[in-house]
GROMACS .gro file of C-alpha atoms in nm:
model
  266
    1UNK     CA    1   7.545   1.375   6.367
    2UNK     CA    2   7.594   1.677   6.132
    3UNK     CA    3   7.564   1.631   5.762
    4UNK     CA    4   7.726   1.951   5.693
    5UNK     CA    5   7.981   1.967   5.372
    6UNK     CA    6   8.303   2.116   5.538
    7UNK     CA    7   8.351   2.277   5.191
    8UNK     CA    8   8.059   2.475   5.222
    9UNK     CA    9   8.054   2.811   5.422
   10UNK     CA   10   7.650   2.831   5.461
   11UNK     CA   11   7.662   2.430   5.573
   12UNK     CA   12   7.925   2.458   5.821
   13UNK     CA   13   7.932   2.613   6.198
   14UNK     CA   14   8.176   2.802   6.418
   15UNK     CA   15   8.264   2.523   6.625
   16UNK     CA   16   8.414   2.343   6.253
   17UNK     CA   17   8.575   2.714   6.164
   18UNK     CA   18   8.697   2.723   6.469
   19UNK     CA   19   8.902   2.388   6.479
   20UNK     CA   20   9.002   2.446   6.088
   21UNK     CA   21   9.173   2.714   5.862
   22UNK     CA   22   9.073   2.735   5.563
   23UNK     CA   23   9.357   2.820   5.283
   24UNK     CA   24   9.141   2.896   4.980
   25UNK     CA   25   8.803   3.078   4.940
   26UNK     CA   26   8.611   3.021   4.622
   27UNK     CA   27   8.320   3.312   4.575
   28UNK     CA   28   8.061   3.255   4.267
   29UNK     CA   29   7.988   3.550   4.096
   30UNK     CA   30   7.629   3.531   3.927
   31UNK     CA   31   7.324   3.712   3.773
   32UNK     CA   32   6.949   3.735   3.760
   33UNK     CA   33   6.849   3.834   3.418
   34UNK     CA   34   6.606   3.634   3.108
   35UNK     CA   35   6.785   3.327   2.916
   36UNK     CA   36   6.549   3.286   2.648
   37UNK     CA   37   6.204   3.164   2.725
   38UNK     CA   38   6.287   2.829   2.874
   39UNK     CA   39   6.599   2.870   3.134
   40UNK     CA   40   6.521   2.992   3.447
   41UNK     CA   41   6.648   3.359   3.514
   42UNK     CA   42   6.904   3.226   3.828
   43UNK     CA   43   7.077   3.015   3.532
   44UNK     CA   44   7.369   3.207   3.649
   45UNK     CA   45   7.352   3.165   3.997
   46UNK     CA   46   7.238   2.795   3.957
   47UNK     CA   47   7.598   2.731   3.716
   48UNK     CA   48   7.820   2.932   3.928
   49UNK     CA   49   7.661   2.757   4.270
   50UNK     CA   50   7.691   2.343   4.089
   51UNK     CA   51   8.014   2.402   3.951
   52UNK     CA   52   8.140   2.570   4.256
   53UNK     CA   53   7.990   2.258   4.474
   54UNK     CA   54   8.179   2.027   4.276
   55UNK     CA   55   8.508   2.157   4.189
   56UNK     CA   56   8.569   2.214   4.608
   57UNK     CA   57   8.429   1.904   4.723
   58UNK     CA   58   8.662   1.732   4.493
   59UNK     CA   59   8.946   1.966   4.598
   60UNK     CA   60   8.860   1.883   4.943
   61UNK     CA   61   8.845   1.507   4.916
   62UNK     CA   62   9.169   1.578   4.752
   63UNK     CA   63   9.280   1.754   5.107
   64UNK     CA   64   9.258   2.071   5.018
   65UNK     CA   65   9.181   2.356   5.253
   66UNK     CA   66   8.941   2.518   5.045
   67UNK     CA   67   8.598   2.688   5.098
   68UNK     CA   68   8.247   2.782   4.902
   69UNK     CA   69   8.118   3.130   4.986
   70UNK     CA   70   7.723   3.151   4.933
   71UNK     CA   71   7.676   3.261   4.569
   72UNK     CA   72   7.665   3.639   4.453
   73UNK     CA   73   7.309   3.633   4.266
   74UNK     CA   74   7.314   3.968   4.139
   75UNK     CA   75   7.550   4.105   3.800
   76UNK     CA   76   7.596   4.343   3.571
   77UNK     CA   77   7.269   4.363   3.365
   78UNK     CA   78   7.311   4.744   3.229
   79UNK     CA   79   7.259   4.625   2.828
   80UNK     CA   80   6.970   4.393   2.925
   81UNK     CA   81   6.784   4.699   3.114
   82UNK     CA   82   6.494   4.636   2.830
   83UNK     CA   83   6.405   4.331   2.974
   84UNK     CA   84   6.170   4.303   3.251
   85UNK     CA   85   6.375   4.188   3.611
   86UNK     CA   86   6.717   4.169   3.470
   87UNK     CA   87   6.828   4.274   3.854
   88UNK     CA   88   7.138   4.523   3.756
   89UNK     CA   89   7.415   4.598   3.989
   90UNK     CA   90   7.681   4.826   3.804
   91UNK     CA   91   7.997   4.733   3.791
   92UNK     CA   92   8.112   5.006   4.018
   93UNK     CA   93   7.917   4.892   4.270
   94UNK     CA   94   7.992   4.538   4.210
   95UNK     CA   95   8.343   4.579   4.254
   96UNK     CA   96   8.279   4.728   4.608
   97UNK     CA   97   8.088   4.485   4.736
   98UNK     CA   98   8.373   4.200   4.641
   99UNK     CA   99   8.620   4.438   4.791
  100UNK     CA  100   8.464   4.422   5.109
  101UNK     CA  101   8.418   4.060   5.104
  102UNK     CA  102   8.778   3.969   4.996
  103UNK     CA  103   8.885   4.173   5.274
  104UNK     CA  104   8.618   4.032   5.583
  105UNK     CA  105   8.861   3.709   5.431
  106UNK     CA  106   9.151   3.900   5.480
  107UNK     CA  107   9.089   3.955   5.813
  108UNK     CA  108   9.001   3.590   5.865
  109UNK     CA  109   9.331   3.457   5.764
  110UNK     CA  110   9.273   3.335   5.411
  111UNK     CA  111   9.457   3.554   5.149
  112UNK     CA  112   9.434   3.303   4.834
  113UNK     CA  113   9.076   3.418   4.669
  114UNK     CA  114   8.908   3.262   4.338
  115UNK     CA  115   8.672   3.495   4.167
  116UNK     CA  116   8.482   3.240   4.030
  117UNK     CA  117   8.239   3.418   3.744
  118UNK     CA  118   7.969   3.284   3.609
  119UNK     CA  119   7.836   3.566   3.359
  120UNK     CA  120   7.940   3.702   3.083
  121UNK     CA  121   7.852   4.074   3.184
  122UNK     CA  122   8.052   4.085   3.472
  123UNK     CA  123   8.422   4.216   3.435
  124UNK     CA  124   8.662   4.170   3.701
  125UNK     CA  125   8.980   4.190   3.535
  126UNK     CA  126   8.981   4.548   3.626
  127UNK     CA  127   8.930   4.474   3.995
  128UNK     CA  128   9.224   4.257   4.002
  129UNK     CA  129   9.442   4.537   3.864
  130UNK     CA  130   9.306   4.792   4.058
  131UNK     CA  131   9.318   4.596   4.394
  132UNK     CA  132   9.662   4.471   4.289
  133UNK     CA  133   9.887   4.604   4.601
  134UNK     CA  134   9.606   4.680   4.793
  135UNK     CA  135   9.533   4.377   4.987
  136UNK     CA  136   9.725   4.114   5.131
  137UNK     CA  137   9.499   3.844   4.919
  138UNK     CA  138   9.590   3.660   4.628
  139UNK     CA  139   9.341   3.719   4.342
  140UNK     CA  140   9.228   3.473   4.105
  141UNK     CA  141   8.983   3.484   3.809
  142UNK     CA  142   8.791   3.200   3.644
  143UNK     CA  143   8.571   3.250   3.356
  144UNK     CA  144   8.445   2.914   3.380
  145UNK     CA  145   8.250   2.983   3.033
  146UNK     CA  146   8.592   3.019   2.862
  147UNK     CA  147   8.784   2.706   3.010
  148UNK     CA  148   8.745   2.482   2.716
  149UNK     CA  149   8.952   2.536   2.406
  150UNK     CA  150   8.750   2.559   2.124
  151UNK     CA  151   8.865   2.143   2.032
  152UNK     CA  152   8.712   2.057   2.380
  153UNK     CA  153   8.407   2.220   2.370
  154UNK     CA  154   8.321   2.040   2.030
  155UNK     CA  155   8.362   1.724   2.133
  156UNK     CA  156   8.065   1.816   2.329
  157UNK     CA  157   7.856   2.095   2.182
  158UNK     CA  158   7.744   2.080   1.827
  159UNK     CA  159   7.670   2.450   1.835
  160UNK     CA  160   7.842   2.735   1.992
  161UNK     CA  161   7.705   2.925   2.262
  162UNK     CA  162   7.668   3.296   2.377
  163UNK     CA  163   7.375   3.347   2.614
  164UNK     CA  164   7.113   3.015   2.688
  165UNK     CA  165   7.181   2.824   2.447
  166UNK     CA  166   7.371   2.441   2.397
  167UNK     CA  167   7.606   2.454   2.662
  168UNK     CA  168   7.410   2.678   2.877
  169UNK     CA  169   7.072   2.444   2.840
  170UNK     CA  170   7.238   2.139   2.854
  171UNK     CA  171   7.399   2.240   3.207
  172UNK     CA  172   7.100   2.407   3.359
  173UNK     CA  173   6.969   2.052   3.239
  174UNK     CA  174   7.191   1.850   3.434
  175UNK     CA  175   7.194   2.049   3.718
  176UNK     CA  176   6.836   2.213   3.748
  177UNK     CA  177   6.671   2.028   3.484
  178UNK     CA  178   6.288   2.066   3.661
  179UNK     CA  179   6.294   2.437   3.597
  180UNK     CA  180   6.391   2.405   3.175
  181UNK     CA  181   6.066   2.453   3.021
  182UNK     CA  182   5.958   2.242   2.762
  183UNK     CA  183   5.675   2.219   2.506
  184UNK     CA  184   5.404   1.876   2.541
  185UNK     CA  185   5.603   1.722   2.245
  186UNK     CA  186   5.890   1.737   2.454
  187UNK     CA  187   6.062   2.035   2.259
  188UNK     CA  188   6.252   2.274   2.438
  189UNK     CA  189   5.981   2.639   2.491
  190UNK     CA  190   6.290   2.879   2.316
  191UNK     CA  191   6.372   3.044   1.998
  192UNK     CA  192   6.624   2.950   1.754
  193UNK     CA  193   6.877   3.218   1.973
  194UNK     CA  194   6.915   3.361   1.668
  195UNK     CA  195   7.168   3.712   1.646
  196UNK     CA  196   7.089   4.042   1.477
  197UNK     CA  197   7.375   4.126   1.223
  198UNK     CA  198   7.634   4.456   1.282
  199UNK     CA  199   7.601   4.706   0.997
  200UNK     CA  200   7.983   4.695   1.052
  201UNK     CA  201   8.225   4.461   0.977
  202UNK     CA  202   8.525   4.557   1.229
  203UNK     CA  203   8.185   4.454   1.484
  204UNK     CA  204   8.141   4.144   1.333
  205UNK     CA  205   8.524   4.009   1.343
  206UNK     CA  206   8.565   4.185   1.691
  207UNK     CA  207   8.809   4.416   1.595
  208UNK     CA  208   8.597   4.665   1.746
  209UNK     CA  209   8.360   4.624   2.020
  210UNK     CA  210   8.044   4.790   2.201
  211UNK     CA  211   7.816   4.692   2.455
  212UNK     CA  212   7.545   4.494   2.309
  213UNK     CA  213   7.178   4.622   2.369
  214UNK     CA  214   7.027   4.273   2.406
  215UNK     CA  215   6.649   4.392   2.321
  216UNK     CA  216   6.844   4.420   1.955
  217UNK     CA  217   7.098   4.154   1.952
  218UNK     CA  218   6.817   3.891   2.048
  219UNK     CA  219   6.446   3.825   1.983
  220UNK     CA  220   6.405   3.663   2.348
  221UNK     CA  221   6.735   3.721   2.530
  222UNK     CA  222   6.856   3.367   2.419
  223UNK     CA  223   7.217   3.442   2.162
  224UNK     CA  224   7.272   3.058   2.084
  225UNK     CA  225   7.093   2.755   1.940
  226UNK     CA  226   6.947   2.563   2.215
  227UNK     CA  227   6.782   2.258   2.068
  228UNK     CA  228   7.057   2.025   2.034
  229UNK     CA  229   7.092   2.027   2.425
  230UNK     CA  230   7.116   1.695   2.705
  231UNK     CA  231   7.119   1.633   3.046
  232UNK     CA  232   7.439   1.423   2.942
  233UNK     CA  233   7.604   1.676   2.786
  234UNK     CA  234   7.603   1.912   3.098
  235UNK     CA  235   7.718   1.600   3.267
  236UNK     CA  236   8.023   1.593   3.060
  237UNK     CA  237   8.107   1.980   3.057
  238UNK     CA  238   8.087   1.939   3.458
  239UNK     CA  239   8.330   1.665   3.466
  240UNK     CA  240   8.626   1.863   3.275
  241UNK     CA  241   8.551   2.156   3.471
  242UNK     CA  242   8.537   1.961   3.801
  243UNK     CA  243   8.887   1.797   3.671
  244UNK     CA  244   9.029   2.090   3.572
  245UNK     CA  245   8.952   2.338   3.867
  246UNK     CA  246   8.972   2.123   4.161
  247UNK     CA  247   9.338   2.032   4.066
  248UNK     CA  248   9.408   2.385   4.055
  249UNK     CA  249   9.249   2.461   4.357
  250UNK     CA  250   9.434   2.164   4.527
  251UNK     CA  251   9.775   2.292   4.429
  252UNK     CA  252   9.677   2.685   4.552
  253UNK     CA  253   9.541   2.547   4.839
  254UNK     CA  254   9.938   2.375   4.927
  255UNK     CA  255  10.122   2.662   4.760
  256UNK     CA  256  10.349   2.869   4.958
  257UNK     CA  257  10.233   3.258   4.913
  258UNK     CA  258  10.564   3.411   4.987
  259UNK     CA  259  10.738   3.593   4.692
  260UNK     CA  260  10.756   3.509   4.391
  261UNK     CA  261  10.439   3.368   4.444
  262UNK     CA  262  10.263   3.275   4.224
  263UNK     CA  263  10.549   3.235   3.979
  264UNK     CA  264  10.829   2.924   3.986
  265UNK     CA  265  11.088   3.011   4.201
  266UNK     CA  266  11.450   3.024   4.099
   0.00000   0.00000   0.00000
């Protein structure tokens, strides 16, 4: 008997598509690029695949219609280009290649899509807009990175995170935690993820913004402190974003597309 996970494009066969419409397609969106010295460089690809696994097997379990496409390993690496095998694929190109995919769903019946990103150098917001009237699917973008307010995320983190560090760790350590490197003693092999000031203060406070060349920003790639990360703690950011995205995806995958979709109707 087949163990395939029904939820799970790359697990499941034609004779199961055939026999079952799926309503919702979920596509991570990843990278390949350096997280400090101790994550592996498909951190990305690793988060966006685990989170992905859980939120639509819980969806599903839930009865949802709902399916995983095979994880996009490749992002936007353009500021990290002074870092050995930080794979770039600019965004132009990037938002061709999820064009075609949305519509090869399109043309197999499923018009709800999550964009489900899982790297900070990938922006898709202006995909959205530009694709906006363009195709028959429904567009939807998580950030999972940005889900938690800032109350949540402290009642897990101690430190805040930018690029491999707490949050980052502690997942790849929940999830993947053979390929973390670690000293002898046990320590975590990374830097402190210390940043390199702005000269300007409208940089610091965001008022103004630039792309960040990460050979400056960073010492090792890693922009966050790692050391205070768990296994446990990944555990727990998993579990709010399993609870939180697999009820949205159940209620997408019931909702009735027609207009004013996806606003309450009168």
């Amino acid at each position: 008997m087949s163990e395939m996970r029904p939820w799970i494009l790359s697990e499941v066969n034609y004779g199961y598509v055939k026999e079952n419409q799926y309503e919702v397609a979920v596509l991570p969106l990843g990278a390949t690029e350096p997280h400090n010295l101790h994550l592996p460089y498909g951190t990305d690809m690793y988060e966006g695949t685990v989170i992905g696994e859980r939120i639509c097997e819980a969806a599903h379990k839930q009865g949802a219609k709902v399916v995983l496409l095979p994880t996009m390993p490749y992002g936007t690496e353009t500021n990290m280009n002074q870092f050995p095998l930080a794979m770039n694929v600019n965004p132009s190109t990037l938002f061709l290649l999820v064009t075609d995919l949305v519509q090869s769903l399109v043309e197999s019946g499923i018009r709800k899509v999550v964009l489900l990103n899982s790297h900070g150098g990938n922006e898709f917001k202006p995909l959205l807009r530009e694709l906006y009237g363009k195709t028959e699917a429904h567009l939807f973008l998580c950030n999972w990175f940005r889900i938690l307010s800032s109350e949540d995320y402290f009642e897990i983190f101690e430190h805040m995170d930018d690029h491999a560090g707490e949050m980052e760790t502690s997942l790849i350590m929940a999830c993947q935690g053979h390929l973390v490197e670690k000293n002898a003693d046990g320590t975590l092999n990374a830097d402190a993820g210390s940043q390199r000031p702005m000269q300007f203060e409208a940089l610091e406070k965001g008022w103004v913004s630039i792309t960040r060349p990460w050979h400056l920003l960073t010492t090792n790639s890693g922009s966050g402190f790692p050391h205070a990360s768990t296994a446990a703690k990944g555990e727990q950011l998993l579990e709010k974003l399993t609870e939180r995205l697999s009820k949205f995806l159940v209620e997408l995958s019931a909702a009735d597309i027609a207009e004013p979709f996806p606003f309450v109707k009168d």
